[in-house]
Structure formats: C-alpha cells, structure tokens
Amino acid sequence: MVRREVHWQRQRAWGALDGICSRERGRARMELDEGEDGGSVKGPRDLRICLLVIARDCAFRQQHRQKDSTNQEVPLGTVILMLPSCSCCLAPWMLPRPSLSLLPRFCSFLPFATMSSKTSTFHLQQPLNYRAGARIQPVDGSHSEEVYEPATGRVMGKFLFSGEKEVDLAVQSAKAAFKIWSQKSGMERSRVLLEAARIIREQREEIATMETINNGKSIFEARVDVDISWQCLEYYAGLAGAIAGQHVQLPGGSFAYTRREALGVCVGIGAWNYPFQIACWKSAPALACGNAMIYKPSPLTPISVVMLAEIFTQAGVPNGLFNVVQGGAATGQFLCQHRDVAKVSFTGSVPTGIKIMEMSAKGIKPVTLELGGKSPLIIFSDSVLENAVNGALMANFLTQGEVCCNGTRVFVQREILEAFTEEVVKRTQKIKIGDPLLEDTRMGALISRPHLERVLGFITQAKEQGAKVLCGGELYVPDDLKLKNGYYMRPCVLGDCRDDMTCVKEEIFGPVMSILPFDTEEEVLERANNTTFGLAGGVFTRDIQRAHRVVAALQAGMCFINNYNISPVELPFGGYKMSGFGRENGRAAMEYYSQLKTVCVEMGDVESVF
C-alpha cells in the first residue's frame, strides 16, 4: 500500500511540474526518485519523498525571478506536514526543507508539525490559540502542557494554557464578530458553511493525518471522521436558510408570530476522542443559527481544531467568529463564568459535566451536556449471527474503544451464547493493531499512558472479581522500534461477567467488551436499564415487533435496531439520565443554539380597565 501511495504521489508531482523550467523539473524528479536521504521507503514514518507540487508555474517562475526573502529555517533532516490555506496548490502534505522557501511568497502555508527523519517524531509548532482570524500566543499564558504522540509515546512539544485575560479577549473578539454574522441572512451564512465544507473535503488527507498523529486512531477511521465533519457543515448550511417561526391568528384581525434568534457567544468544550468531528458538531449548528463560538479542545488533542478555525476564516466568516483557546480546567472555568458567554456545550465525563452545570448555573446559561455511557447491546437468539457479531465489534472497538456511546454490555441470549462468543473472540484476535498511519491498521494507540494503565486496571479488577479474559487485555508492543513506547493494547473480550462487576457498571472507555448471558426479554430489559447512564442501546433480532418493543422500553437517548454506532448528522445525538441532556446534530440542535421570541401585533384600538 505504501508503494502504491508513493507511486501515486510521484505521478501527481510529475504532472504538476509541466511548464516549469527543465533545471527545476529535473531536480524535483531526481528528489522524487531518490528521496531526501537516498534511503528506501518502508512506511509513512520513513517517507522521504520531495513533493514539489505547484499548480501554477507562473507563480513558480516569478519566485525564481525575485530574491528569496522568507528565510524560513527548518532543522536539517526534517520534513514538514503542511496545511494548504489557499486553493491554488495541489495540497501537498509532505514537503522537504529545500522547497519551503519557495512557497510562502505565493501560497500561505502553515506548518503544524515537523517530523524528524532520524526519530520519526512529530514536533508541534506554536502557537495554537486562534483569535480574530490568526494564530496567536495567549497574552497571559503561564502554564505549559506537553503534547504526546500516542503512537510513539514521544513528546511532540508544549503549548501554553490560556488565562482569564486571554479568555476575555477571545470573548470580546467573538462579540464583535457576532454583531456582523448575526445580521447576515440564512442564505449568506449557508454559502460560507458550504465553502468551509468544500475546503475540508479538499484537505481531507491533511486533517486526517494530523488527527491520527495527535489522537492515535487509525488513518482509516480518521478519514471517516473528516467526512462526517464536512457532511455536518453541509447539513447545517442547508438548514441555515430555513430557520423560521410560527404565525398565530388572534381575534379581531390581530395576530402573533414567533422568531428564532441567535444566542450570542457560545462556548464549545470538546473531548479528545473525536477532536475535529466534535468541533464541527458544535460549531456548525451554532454558526448556522447566527452565533459566534469560542472552542476549547482537550489538552490532549489541541491541534486539529486550529485547522478548523483557519478553514472557517478562509471560507469567509468574520474574524473572531470562531476562536480557539487552549487550556485545562481553569480555562474552562473562565469561559463558563464569563458574563458575555450565552451558552455552553460540553462533551466529556460526568464529573466534569456536573462542574460545567454548576458554573453555568451561576449565570443562568443554558448548557448541552454529552457525557458518558455504559450502553447495553441486546442480542436475541433469532439474530443473524454474523450481523450480531459485526455489530458487537463495531459497538466496542472503534477508536480503540474510546467512544462514549459504545455498547460495552453485550447481553446474549443463552441459546446462542457459545456460538456468538466463539465467533467474537476469533474476530477480535484478528484485529490489526499497530502504526495508525498504516492503511491496514484497524486499531491504533490509546490516547495516553495514564489512560492505558487505567483500562488495563479495569481488566485486572475484572479478573479478580471472577470474570474470564477470553482474549486480549494485555499490552501490545509493535515490531517497529519507533512504536515501542506507544500506548497499545490488545482488544479484550470478557466472559463470565455479572451485573455487579465493576467492568459492567463503570465506563471503561477502552477496547473491553463484557459478555453477559440472559434468558428472557423481560429479564434483559430490567438489567439493561439498571444503570445511571442512558446514552445509547441496541438490539439484534429478526422479530420486528420485538425490536420496536425493546427500544421503546430502553432508557436511552439513541437506540439501534440490527446495527450499532452509526451517527448520521441528520439524527439527533444525546442521552438520558446521567449521560446528559440537549442534543447535537439533527434539526433538534438548532433549538439549542437559538432562542424563541414571541411578538404580539394588535390591529385594533387598545382597551384598558383603568
């Protein structure tokens, strides 16, 4: 696969070199053939190809006629992962040191990370705050945090947390942009969102690659996340022009109407499992309704949302409409308690969600909370076994099991328990683990070392409480020495589980499936609902009446029949009970990013009792 990718990139570059002077074309062709260091290509982390991809040779020629004054310095032995921020180039995603000085004069490229050719470690580039249409350092950033690459366990770099002053500047910038944006028509906002979606599609590979580097998930999944992201923007672009109120006829020819209005400056606080996608889920409906947004990503995954901010700017939003502040709990507190913030949307853990509610309540701010889950997946004996197995794997092992709506409590009717378990174990053992940048990898690295140890701790505790490890559940060390310190584990299937076990009651947020037998429909429904969570639930059966009966009885905000973990942007996403409230996606999300105004119109004389 790597060789095919190399060949494709060579052909792409050669095609773009038509019209460039023979000396430069020959030099670029030589570099493409030999590689920067003359070595062989073994995989994405060993890629040494000089990609001199220029769409407009006139700009290239003009560059050679002028003396280069950019003086951009890059350490020897590095290649650059670039984000193209204009449409005139063919989106090269890896460029060599000799070519860097040729590009900034006619095409504004922004490096997010460099990669050492000796260690294959990606190095984060500062700054990562985004305010008023530009990347900036926080004015009061004092505390710095290290960012790790999960695949290698190496430090990518450091970034500064935002203090109260930086938060206030971001809010004031967003307020100014809101005054402009909220006065635009729905169709005007729609065109900008459609342009942002187009840019995301165009930059799919760059965004997915950066998401994989910073999050650890496979490049295969990261591409799907990016596709869902641009689809989300397209969906809300379609709704932006359809925001409407209601007309009510009153006696005597008078009437009333309602209108939906933007809230103002909204805050989005994201999670680390889907950094780019969650940012789109929150920002798309917010901007479609006419709001501004300040977004705080998880400190573990601070990078890709900055790419989204630049895309919004390039698409044409007013400067400041989508700002990014980096930081931890204190930064989040400053945002939630700021008097000019109108709404908070949070995705994360239950304990943090409770704190978000408490802080927002002091300002009477509406909140949307998308929190944790311990969802049931119920498999009846009449199910198509292959479909049920596929559903269980999808319900547990996407994104290394780091998914809030995963169906980790797999209830299997006793008649098919043995056959189902045997097939699930066999399929789980075949899951390809390793370098997330390889095309055939299906499970990458978990987000951090502490989280990996936490997940393994749940498995140890499960064994102590009587569960049986049917497969996996231990550290995995890839053959590639560059990955030896990455955060990998083998996906785990637990048997002999009981409802009172910790692994069945608490959210593990890792690749751990718990299988529990059941006998009757009434029994399994009572057990499935015996949880403080209520995010999702699923059922596999050929009996369509039973399927609808079961999902009607499940206390969960999202239910699946004969499938699991599909989340089209057209459908509302959210939970019951301690899994939160409010909805992301679907038309319902528009209601949570707007407020309703009632207007009464009197068409006759006004009477008074006084």
Coordinates of C-alpha atoms in Angstrom, one line a residue:
M1 CA 0.0 0.0 0.0
V2 CA 2.8 2.3 0.8
R3 CA 4.5 1.7 -2.5
R4 CA 1.2 2.5 -4.3
E5 CA 0.9 5.7 -2.3
V6 CA 4.5 6.6 -3.2
H7 CA 3.8 5.9 -6.9
W8 CA 0.6 8.0 -6.8
Q9 CA 2.4 10.9 -5.2
R10 CA 5.2 10.7 -7.8
Q11 CA 2.7 10.8 -10.7
R12 CA 0.8 13.7 -9.0
A13 CA 4.0 15.7 -8.6
W14 CA 5.3 15.0 -12.1
G15 CA 2.0 16.1 -13.7
A16 CA 2.2 19.4 -11.8
L17 CA 5.8 20.1 -13.0
D18 CA 4.7 20.6 -16.6
G19 CA 5.8 24.1 -17.7
I20 CA 8.5 24.5 -15.0
C21 CA 12.0 25.1 -16.3
S22 CA 13.9 21.9 -17.2
R23 CA 16.6 22.5 -14.5
E24 CA 14.0 22.7 -11.7
R25 CA 11.9 19.9 -13.2
G26 CA 14.9 17.7 -13.3
R27 CA 16.0 18.5 -9.8
A28 CA 12.5 17.7 -8.4
R29 CA 12.2 14.5 -10.4
M30 CA 15.6 13.4 -9.0
E31 CA 14.5 14.1 -5.5
L32 CA 11.2 12.2 -6.1
D33 CA 13.1 9.2 -7.3
E34 CA 15.9 9.1 -4.8
G35 CA 14.3 10.6 -1.7
E36 CA 15.8 13.2 0.5
D37 CA 18.2 10.8 2.2
G38 CA 18.5 8.2 -0.6
G39 CA 17.0 5.6 1.7
S40 CA 14.3 3.1 1.0
V41 CA 10.7 3.7 1.8
K42 CA 9.3 1.4 4.5
G43 CA 6.2 3.1 5.7
P44 CA 4.6 6.5 6.4
R45 CA 7.1 7.3 9.2
D46 CA 10.0 6.7 6.8
L47 CA 8.6 8.7 3.9
R48 CA 11.5 10.8 2.4
I49 CA 9.8 12.0 -0.8
C50 CA 10.4 15.5 -2.0
L51 CA 6.9 16.7 -3.2
L52 CA 7.4 19.8 -5.2
V53 CA 3.7 20.2 -6.3
I54 CA 3.0 23.5 -7.9
A55 CA -0.3 24.1 -9.7
R56 CA 0.6 27.5 -11.2
D57 CA 4.0 27.6 -12.9
C58 CA 3.7 31.3 -13.4
A59 CA 3.9 31.9 -9.6
F60 CA 6.9 29.5 -9.5
R61 CA 8.7 31.4 -12.3
Q62 CA 8.0 34.7 -10.6
Q63 CA 9.5 33.3 -7.4
H64 CA 12.7 32.5 -9.2
R65 CA 13.0 35.9 -10.7
Q66 CA 12.9 37.5 -7.3
K67 CA 15.3 37.2 -4.5
D68 CA 14.0 34.9 -1.7
S69 CA 13.5 36.9 1.5
T70 CA 11.5 34.5 3.5
N71 CA 14.5 32.9 5.3
Q72 CA 12.3 30.2 6.8
E73 CA 14.6 28.0 8.8
V74 CA 13.9 24.3 9.4
P75 CA 16.3 21.9 11.2
L76 CA 18.3 19.6 9.0
G77 CA 16.8 16.2 8.4
T78 CA 13.1 17.2 8.7
V79 CA 10.1 17.1 6.5
I80 CA 7.1 19.3 7.1
L81 CA 3.5 18.4 7.4
M82 CA 1.8 21.3 5.8
L83 CA -1.8 22.7 5.8
P84 CA -2.5 24.4 2.5
S85 CA -4.6 27.5 3.2
C86 CA -5.3 28.5 -0.4
S87 CA -6.8 26.6 -3.3
C88 CA -4.2 27.4 -5.9
C89 CA -2.0 24.5 -5.0
L90 CA -2.5 20.7 -5.2
A91 CA -2.5 20.2 -1.4
P92 CA 1.0 18.6 -0.9
W93 CA 1.0 17.1 2.6
M94 CA 4.7 16.5 3.0
L95 CA 7.3 19.0 1.7
P96 CA 11.1 18.9 2.0
R97 CA 13.3 21.5 3.6
P98 CA 14.7 22.8 0.2
S99 CA 11.2 23.6 -1.1
L100 CA 9.9 25.5 1.9
S101 CA 11.3 28.9 1.0
L102 CA 9.7 28.7 -2.5
L103 CA 6.1 28.5 -1.2
P104 CA 5.2 31.3 1.3
R105 CA 5.6 34.1 -1.3
F106 CA 2.6 33.0 -3.3
C107 CA 0.8 30.4 -1.2
S108 CA 0.3 30.9 2.5
F109 CA 1.2 27.5 4.0
L110 CA 1.0 26.9 7.8
P111 CA 3.2 24.2 9.3
F112 CA 1.5 22.5 12.3
A113 CA 4.3 19.9 12.9
T114 CA 7.7 18.9 11.7
M115 CA 8.8 15.3 11.6
S116 CA 12.4 14.2 12.3
S117 CA 13.8 11.9 9.7
K118 CA 16.0 10.2 12.4
T119 CA 13.4 9.6 15.1
S120 CA 10.2 10.0 13.1
T121 CA 8.8 12.1 15.9
F122 CA 6.4 14.9 15.1
H123 CA 7.2 18.2 16.7
L124 CA 4.4 20.6 17.5
Q125 CA 4.6 24.2 16.3
Q126 CA 3.4 27.1 18.3
P127 CA 1.1 28.9 18.7
L128 CA -2.2 27.0 19.0
N129 CA -4.6 29.7 20.2
Y130 CA -6.7 31.3 17.5
R131 CA -8.2 34.7 17.9
A132 CA -9.6 37.3 15.4
G133 CA -8.6 35.3 12.4
A134 CA -5.0 34.5 13.3
R135 CA -2.9 32.1 15.4
I136 CA -1.6 33.9 18.5
Q137 CA 0.1 33.2 21.8
P138 CA -2.1 33.8 24.8
V139 CA -1.4 37.1 26.4
D140 CA -1.3 35.6 29.9
G141 CA -0.1 32.1 29.1
S142 CA 2.0 30.9 32.0
H143 CA 1.4 27.2 32.5
S144 CA 2.5 24.9 29.6
E145 CA 1.5 21.4 28.9
E146 CA 3.3 18.7 26.9
V147 CA 1.5 17.1 24.0
Y148 CA 2.3 13.4 23.3
E149 CA 2.1 11.4 20.1
P150 CA 0.2 8.3 21.2
A151 CA 1.6 6.0 18.5
T152 CA 5.2 6.6 19.7
G153 CA 4.8 7.9 23.3
R154 CA 7.1 10.8 22.4
V155 CA 6.6 14.4 23.3
M156 CA 5.5 16.4 20.3
G157 CA 6.0 19.7 22.0
K158 CA 4.4 22.1 24.5
F159 CA 1.7 24.7 24.3
L160 CA 0.5 27.4 26.7
F161 CA -2.7 27.4 28.6
S162 CA -4.9 30.5 28.3
G163 CA -5.6 32.6 31.4
E164 CA -8.5 34.9 32.3
K165 CA -7.2 37.8 30.2
E166 CA -6.9 35.7 27.1
V167 CA -10.3 34.3 27.6
D168 CA -11.8 37.8 27.8
L169 CA -10.0 38.9 24.7
A170 CA -11.4 35.9 22.8
V171 CA -14.9 36.6 24.1
Q172 CA -14.7 40.3 23.1
S173 CA -13.4 39.3 19.6
A174 CA -16.3 36.9 19.3
K175 CA -18.8 39.5 20.4
A176 CA -17.6 41.9 17.7
A177 CA -17.9 39.2 15.0
F178 CA -21.3 38.1 16.3
K179 CA -22.7 41.6 15.5
I180 CA -21.7 41.2 11.9
W181 CA -22.6 37.5 11.5
S182 CA -26.0 37.6 13.2
Q183 CA -27.1 40.3 10.7
K184 CA -26.4 38.1 7.7
S185 CA -29.3 36.2 6.1
G186 CA -29.5 32.5 6.5
M187 CA -28.6 32.0 2.8
E188 CA -25.4 34.2 3.3
R189 CA -24.4 32.0 6.3
S190 CA -25.2 28.9 4.3
R191 CA -22.8 29.9 1.5
V192 CA -19.9 30.3 4.0
L193 CA -20.6 27.0 5.6
L194 CA -20.7 25.3 2.3
E195 CA -17.4 26.8 1.4
A196 CA -15.9 25.5 4.7
A197 CA -17.2 22.1 3.9
R198 CA -15.6 22.2 0.5
I199 CA -12.2 23.1 2.0
I200 CA -12.5 20.3 4.5
R201 CA -13.1 17.8 1.6
E202 CA -10.2 19.3 -0.2
Q203 CA -7.9 19.0 2.8
R204 CA -9.2 15.6 3.9
E205 CA -5.8 13.9 3.9
E206 CA -4.0 16.6 5.8
I207 CA -6.7 16.8 8.5
A208 CA -7.0 13.1 8.9
T209 CA -3.2 12.7 9.1
M210 CA -2.9 15.3 11.8
E211 CA -5.9 13.7 13.7
T212 CA -4.2 10.4 13.6
I213 CA -0.9 11.8 14.8
N214 CA -2.4 13.6 17.8
N215 CA -5.2 11.1 18.7
G216 CA -3.7 7.7 17.9
K217 CA -6.7 6.4 16.0
S218 CA -6.1 4.7 12.6
I219 CA -5.9 6.8 9.5
F220 CA -8.8 4.7 8.1
E221 CA -11.1 5.9 10.9
A222 CA -9.7 9.5 10.9
R223 CA -10.8 9.9 7.2
V224 CA -14.3 8.8 8.2
D225 CA -14.3 11.4 10.9
V226 CA -13.3 14.1 8.4
D227 CA -16.0 13.0 6.0
I228 CA -18.6 13.2 8.8
S229 CA -17.3 16.7 9.7
W230 CA -17.8 18.2 6.2
Q231 CA -21.2 16.4 5.9
C232 CA -22.2 18.1 9.2
L233 CA -21.3 21.6 7.8
E234 CA -23.2 20.9 4.6
Y235 CA -26.3 19.7 6.5
Y236 CA -26.5 22.8 8.7
A237 CA -25.7 25.0 5.7
G238 CA -28.9 23.6 4.2
L239 CA -30.9 24.4 7.4
A240 CA -29.4 27.9 7.9
G241 CA -31.8 29.4 5.3
A242 CA -34.8 27.6 6.6
I243 CA -34.9 29.0 10.2
A244 CA -38.4 30.2 10.6
G245 CA -41.0 31.0 13.3
Q246 CA -44.8 30.4 13.6
H247 CA -47.7 32.6 12.7
V248 CA -50.8 32.6 15.1
Q249 CA -54.1 34.3 14.2
L250 CA -55.7 36.2 17.1
P251 CA -59.3 37.6 17.5
G252 CA -60.2 40.8 15.7
G253 CA -57.7 40.5 13.0
S254 CA -54.7 40.8 15.4
F255 CA -52.0 38.2 15.1
A256 CA -48.8 36.9 16.7
Y257 CA -45.7 35.3 15.4
T258 CA -42.5 33.7 16.8
R259 CA -39.0 34.1 15.6
R260 CA -35.8 32.2 16.3
E261 CA -32.9 34.4 17.2
A262 CA -29.2 33.7 17.8
L263 CA -28.0 33.4 21.4
G264 CA -24.7 35.3 21.0
V265 CA -21.3 34.0 22.0
C266 CA -21.4 30.2 22.6
V267 CA -18.7 28.1 24.2
G268 CA -17.8 24.6 22.9
I269 CA -15.7 22.3 25.1
G270 CA -14.6 19.2 23.3
A271 CA -13.3 15.7 24.1
W272 CA -10.1 14.0 22.9
N273 CA -11.7 11.0 21.1
Y274 CA -13.1 12.9 18.1
P275 CA -11.3 16.3 18.2
F276 CA -12.1 17.6 14.8
Q277 CA -15.5 16.0 14.4
I278 CA -16.9 17.2 17.7
A279 CA -15.7 20.7 17.0
C280 CA -17.7 20.6 13.7
W281 CA -20.7 19.0 15.5
K282 CA -20.8 22.0 17.9
S283 CA -19.8 24.8 15.6
A284 CA -21.9 24.0 12.5
P285 CA -25.4 24.5 14.2
A286 CA -24.1 27.4 16.3
L287 CA -22.8 29.3 13.2
A288 CA -25.9 28.3 11.1
C289 CA -28.1 30.0 13.8
G290 CA -26.0 33.2 13.7
N291 CA -23.9 32.7 16.8
A292 CA -20.2 33.1 17.4
M293 CA -18.2 30.3 19.1
I294 CA -15.2 30.0 21.3
Y295 CA -13.9 26.5 21.4
K296 CA -11.7 24.8 23.9
P297 CA -10.3 21.4 22.8
S298 CA -9.0 18.8 25.2
P299 CA -5.4 19.5 26.3
L300 CA -4.5 16.0 24.9
T301 CA -5.6 16.9 21.4
P302 CA -5.1 20.6 20.8
I303 CA -4.1 20.7 17.2
S304 CA -6.8 19.9 14.6
V305 CA -9.4 22.4 15.9
V306 CA -6.9 25.1 14.9
M307 CA -7.0 23.8 11.4
L308 CA -10.8 24.1 11.5
A309 CA -10.5 27.7 12.7
E310 CA -8.3 28.5 9.8
I311 CA -10.7 26.8 7.4
F312 CA -13.6 28.9 8.7
T313 CA -11.6 32.1 8.2
Q314 CA -10.6 31.0 4.7
A315 CA -14.3 30.3 4.0
G316 CA -15.3 33.8 4.8
V317 CA -16.5 34.1 8.4
P318 CA -15.8 37.4 10.2
N319 CA -12.6 37.4 12.1
G320 CA -13.3 36.3 15.6
L321 CA -16.4 34.3 14.9
F322 CA -14.7 31.1 15.7
N323 CA -11.9 31.4 18.2
V324 CA -9.8 28.7 19.9
V325 CA -8.5 28.9 23.5
Q326 CA -6.2 26.2 24.8
G327 CA -6.2 25.2 28.4
G328 CA -7.4 22.9 31.1
A329 CA -10.0 23.1 33.9
A330 CA -9.1 26.7 34.9
T331 CA -9.5 27.9 31.3
G332 CA -12.9 26.1 31.1
Q333 CA -14.0 27.8 34.3
F334 CA -13.1 31.3 32.9
L335 CA -15.2 30.5 29.8
C336 CA -18.2 29.1 31.7
Q337 CA -18.3 32.0 34.1
H338 CA -17.8 34.8 31.7
R339 CA -20.7 37.2 31.7
D340 CA -20.8 37.6 28.0
V341 CA -21.0 33.9 27.2
A342 CA -24.6 32.9 26.3
K343 CA -24.4 29.1 26.2
V344 CA -22.0 26.2 26.9
S345 CA -21.9 22.9 25.1
F346 CA -19.7 20.2 26.7
T347 CA -18.6 16.8 25.7
G348 CA -16.8 14.7 28.3
S349 CA -17.0 12.9 31.6
V350 CA -19.9 13.0 34.1
P351 CA -17.9 14.6 36.9
T352 CA -16.7 17.4 34.6
G353 CA -20.2 17.8 33.2
I354 CA -21.5 18.4 36.8
K355 CA -19.0 21.1 37.3
I356 CA -19.9 22.7 34.0
M357 CA -23.5 22.8 35.1
E358 CA -22.7 24.3 38.4
M359 CA -20.5 27.1 36.9
S360 CA -23.0 27.9 34.1
A361 CA -25.9 27.9 36.6
K362 CA -24.5 31.0 38.3
G363 CA -25.0 33.0 35.1
I364 CA -28.3 31.2 34.2
K365 CA -26.6 29.9 31.0
P366 CA -28.2 27.1 29.0
V367 CA -26.0 24.0 28.6
T368 CA -25.8 21.0 26.4
L369 CA -24.1 18.0 28.1
E370 CA -23.0 15.0 26.1
L371 CA -21.5 12.8 28.8
G372 CA -20.6 9.1 29.4
G373 CA -22.3 5.9 28.9
K374 CA -22.4 2.2 29.7
S375 CA -24.8 1.2 27.0
P376 CA -26.4 -2.2 26.5
L377 CA -26.4 -4.2 23.3
I378 CA -29.0 -7.0 23.4
I379 CA -28.6 -10.0 21.0
F380 CA -31.6 -12.4 20.8
S381 CA -31.2 -16.0 19.7
D382 CA -33.1 -15.4 16.4
S383 CA -30.5 -12.8 15.2
V384 CA -28.4 -13.3 12.1
L385 CA -25.2 -14.3 13.9
E386 CA -22.8 -12.7 11.5
N387 CA -24.6 -9.4 11.7
A388 CA -24.7 -9.6 15.5
V389 CA -21.0 -10.2 15.7
N390 CA -20.2 -7.4 13.4
G391 CA -22.5 -5.1 15.4
A392 CA -20.8 -6.1 18.7
L393 CA -17.3 -5.4 17.2
M394 CA -18.5 -2.0 15.9
A395 CA -20.1 -1.3 19.3
N396 CA -16.9 -1.9 21.2
F397 CA -13.7 -1.4 19.2
L398 CA -14.0 1.7 17.1
T399 CA -11.4 4.3 18.1
Q400 CA -9.7 1.8 20.4
G401 CA -13.0 1.6 22.4
E402 CA -12.8 5.3 23.3
V403 CA -16.4 6.1 22.4
C404 CA -19.0 7.3 24.8
C405 CA -21.9 5.5 23.2
N406 CA -20.2 2.1 22.9
G407 CA -22.4 -0.9 23.7
T408 CA -20.0 -2.4 26.1
R409 CA -22.5 -4.5 28.0
V410 CA -23.3 -7.2 25.4
F411 CA -26.3 -9.3 26.5
V412 CA -26.5 -12.5 24.6
Q413 CA -29.5 -14.9 24.8
R414 CA -28.2 -18.2 26.3
E415 CA -29.2 -20.4 23.3
I416 CA -26.5 -18.7 21.1
L417 CA -24.0 -17.7 23.8
E418 CA -21.4 -20.2 22.9
A419 CA -21.5 -19.7 19.1
F420 CA -21.6 -15.9 19.5
T421 CA -18.7 -15.8 21.9
E422 CA -16.6 -18.1 19.8
E423 CA -17.0 -16.0 16.7
V424 CA -16.5 -12.7 18.6
V425 CA -13.2 -14.0 20.1
K426 CA -12.0 -15.3 16.8
R427 CA -12.7 -12.0 15.0
T428 CA -11.3 -9.9 17.9
Q429 CA -8.0 -11.8 17.7
K430 CA -7.6 -10.9 14.1
I431 CA -7.9 -7.1 14.5
K432 CA -4.7 -5.5 13.1
I433 CA -3.0 -3.4 15.8
G434 CA -0.1 -1.1 15.2
D435 CA 1.1 2.1 13.5
P436 CA -2.1 4.1 13.0
L437 CA -0.7 5.7 9.8
L438 CA -0.6 2.4 8.0
E439 CA -3.5 1.7 5.7
D440 CA -4.3 -1.8 7.0
T441 CA -4.2 -0.9 10.7
R442 CA -7.6 -1.1 12.4
M443 CA -6.7 -0.3 16.0
G444 CA -4.2 2.3 16.8
A445 CA -2.9 3.6 20.1
L446 CA -4.9 4.7 23.1
I447 CA -4.8 8.4 24.0
S448 CA -2.3 8.4 26.8
R449 CA -0.2 6.3 29.1
P450 CA -2.3 7.0 32.2
H451 CA -5.5 6.1 30.3
L452 CA -3.9 2.9 29.0
E453 CA -3.0 1.9 32.6
R454 CA -6.5 2.8 33.7
V455 CA -8.1 0.5 31.1
L456 CA -5.7 -2.4 32.0
G457 CA -6.5 -1.8 35.6
F458 CA -10.2 -2.5 34.9
I459 CA -9.3 -5.8 33.3
T460 CA -7.2 -6.8 36.3
Q461 CA -10.0 -5.9 38.6
A462 CA -12.5 -7.9 36.4
K463 CA -10.3 -11.0 36.7
E464 CA -10.2 -10.5 40.5
Q465 CA -14.0 -10.3 40.6
G466 CA -14.4 -13.6 38.7
A467 CA -14.5 -12.5 35.0
K468 CA -12.6 -14.6 32.5
V469 CA -10.4 -13.0 29.9
L470 CA -11.3 -14.8 26.6
C471 CA -8.8 -12.9 24.5
G472 CA -6.6 -9.8 24.7
G473 CA -6.4 -7.5 27.7
E474 CA -2.6 -7.1 27.7
L475 CA -0.1 -4.6 26.4
Y476 CA 0.8 -4.8 22.7
V477 CA 4.3 -3.9 21.5
P478 CA 4.6 -3.4 17.8
D479 CA 7.6 -4.8 15.9
D480 CA 8.6 -1.3 14.7
L481 CA 11.1 0.0 17.3
K482 CA 9.8 3.6 16.7
L483 CA 6.5 2.5 18.2
K484 CA 7.8 0.5 21.2
N485 CA 6.7 3.2 23.7
G486 CA 3.3 3.8 22.2
Y487 CA 0.1 3.2 24.1
Y488 CA -1.1 0.0 22.6
M489 CA -3.1 -2.9 24.0
R490 CA -4.8 -6.0 22.6
P491 CA -8.6 -5.6 22.4
C492 CA -10.2 -7.6 25.2
V493 CA -13.3 -9.8 25.5
L494 CA -14.5 -10.7 29.0
G495 CA -16.7 -13.7 29.7
D496 CA -18.4 -15.0 32.9
C497 CA -19.4 -11.4 33.7
R498 CA -22.1 -10.4 36.3
D499 CA -24.1 -7.2 36.6
D500 CA -22.4 -6.3 39.9
M501 CA -18.9 -6.3 38.5
T502 CA -17.0 -3.0 38.2
C503 CA -16.3 -3.7 34.5
V504 CA -20.0 -4.0 33.8
K505 CA -21.1 -1.0 35.9
E506 CA -18.5 1.7 35.2
E507 CA -17.4 3.3 31.9
I508 CA -14.0 1.9 30.9
F509 CA -13.6 3.9 27.7
G510 CA -11.2 1.4 26.1
P511 CA -11.4 -1.8 23.9
V512 CA -13.1 -4.0 26.5
M513 CA -16.2 -6.0 25.7
S514 CA -18.2 -7.6 28.6
I515 CA -20.5 -10.5 27.6
L516 CA -23.5 -11.3 29.8
P517 CA -26.0 -14.2 29.2
F518 CA -29.7 -13.7 29.5
D519 CA -32.9 -15.8 29.1
T520 CA -36.0 -13.7 28.7
E521 CA -36.9 -10.3 27.2
E522 CA -38.3 -9.0 30.5
E523 CA -35.2 -10.0 32.4
V524 CA -32.7 -8.4 30.0
L525 CA -34.7 -5.1 29.8
E526 CA -34.6 -4.8 33.6
R527 CA -30.9 -5.5 33.7
A528 CA -30.2 -3.2 30.7
N529 CA -31.9 -0.2 32.3
N530 CA -30.2 -0.8 35.7
T531 CA -27.6 1.9 35.2
T532 CA -27.2 5.6 35.9
F533 CA -26.3 6.1 32.3
G534 CA -28.7 6.4 29.3
L535 CA -26.8 7.4 26.2
A536 CA -27.4 4.5 23.8
G537 CA -28.7 1.0 23.4
G538 CA -29.1 -1.6 20.7
V539 CA -31.0 -4.8 19.8
F540 CA -30.4 -7.5 17.2
T541 CA -33.4 -9.7 16.3
R542 CA -35.4 -10.8 13.3
D543 CA -38.6 -10.2 15.1
I544 CA -39.5 -6.6 14.2
Q545 CA -42.3 -6.3 16.8
R546 CA -39.9 -7.3 19.5
A547 CA -37.2 -4.9 18.2
H548 CA -39.6 -1.9 18.5
R549 CA -40.9 -3.1 21.8
V550 CA -37.4 -3.4 23.2
V551 CA -36.1 0.0 22.0
A552 CA -39.3 1.6 23.4
A553 CA -38.5 0.2 26.8
L554 CA -34.8 1.1 26.8
Q555 CA -34.0 4.2 28.8
A556 CA -31.6 5.6 26.3
G557 CA -31.4 8.7 24.0
M558 CA -30.1 6.8 21.0
C559 CA -31.2 3.3 20.0
F560 CA -30.1 1.0 17.2
I561 CA -32.0 -1.9 15.6
N562 CA -29.8 -4.5 13.9
N563 CA -26.9 -2.2 13.8
Y564 CA -24.8 -0.1 16.2
N565 CA -22.6 3.1 16.3
I566 CA -23.9 4.8 13.2
S567 CA -24.4 8.5 13.7
P568 CA -25.6 10.3 10.6
V569 CA -25.5 14.1 11.1
E570 CA -29.2 14.2 10.3
L571 CA -30.1 12.4 13.5
P572 CA -30.1 14.0 17.0
F573 CA -27.3 12.7 19.3
G574 CA -27.7 12.7 23.1
G575 CA -28.7 10.8 26.1
Y576 CA -31.0 10.3 29.1
K577 CA -30.2 10.3 32.8
M578 CA -26.6 11.0 33.7
S579 CA -25.5 10.8 30.1
G580 CA -26.6 14.4 29.8
F581 CA -29.2 16.4 28.0
G582 CA -29.6 18.6 25.0
R583 CA -28.9 17.3 21.5
E584 CA -26.1 17.5 19.0
N585 CA -26.9 17.0 15.3
G586 CA -30.2 16.9 13.5
R587 CA -32.8 19.7 13.4
A588 CA -33.1 19.5 17.2
A589 CA -29.6 21.0 17.7
M590 CA -30.8 24.3 16.1
E591 CA -33.2 24.7 19.0
Y592 CA -30.4 24.5 21.5
Y593 CA -28.4 27.2 19.7
S594 CA -31.2 29.7 19.3
Q595 CA -33.9 31.3 21.5
L596 CA -37.6 31.9 20.8
K597 CA -39.1 35.3 20.7
T598 CA -42.9 35.9 20.7
V599 CA -44.3 39.0 19.1
C600 CA -48.0 40.1 19.5
V601 CA -49.4 42.5 17.0
E602 CA -52.6 44.5 17.8
M603 CA -54.6 45.6 14.7
G604 CA -57.3 47.5 16.6
D605 CA -57.7 50.0 19.4
V606 CA -56.2 49.3 22.8
E607 CA -58.7 49.0 25.6
S608 CA -57.8 49.5 29.3
V609 CA -59.6 48.5 32.5
F610 CA -58.1 51.6 34.2

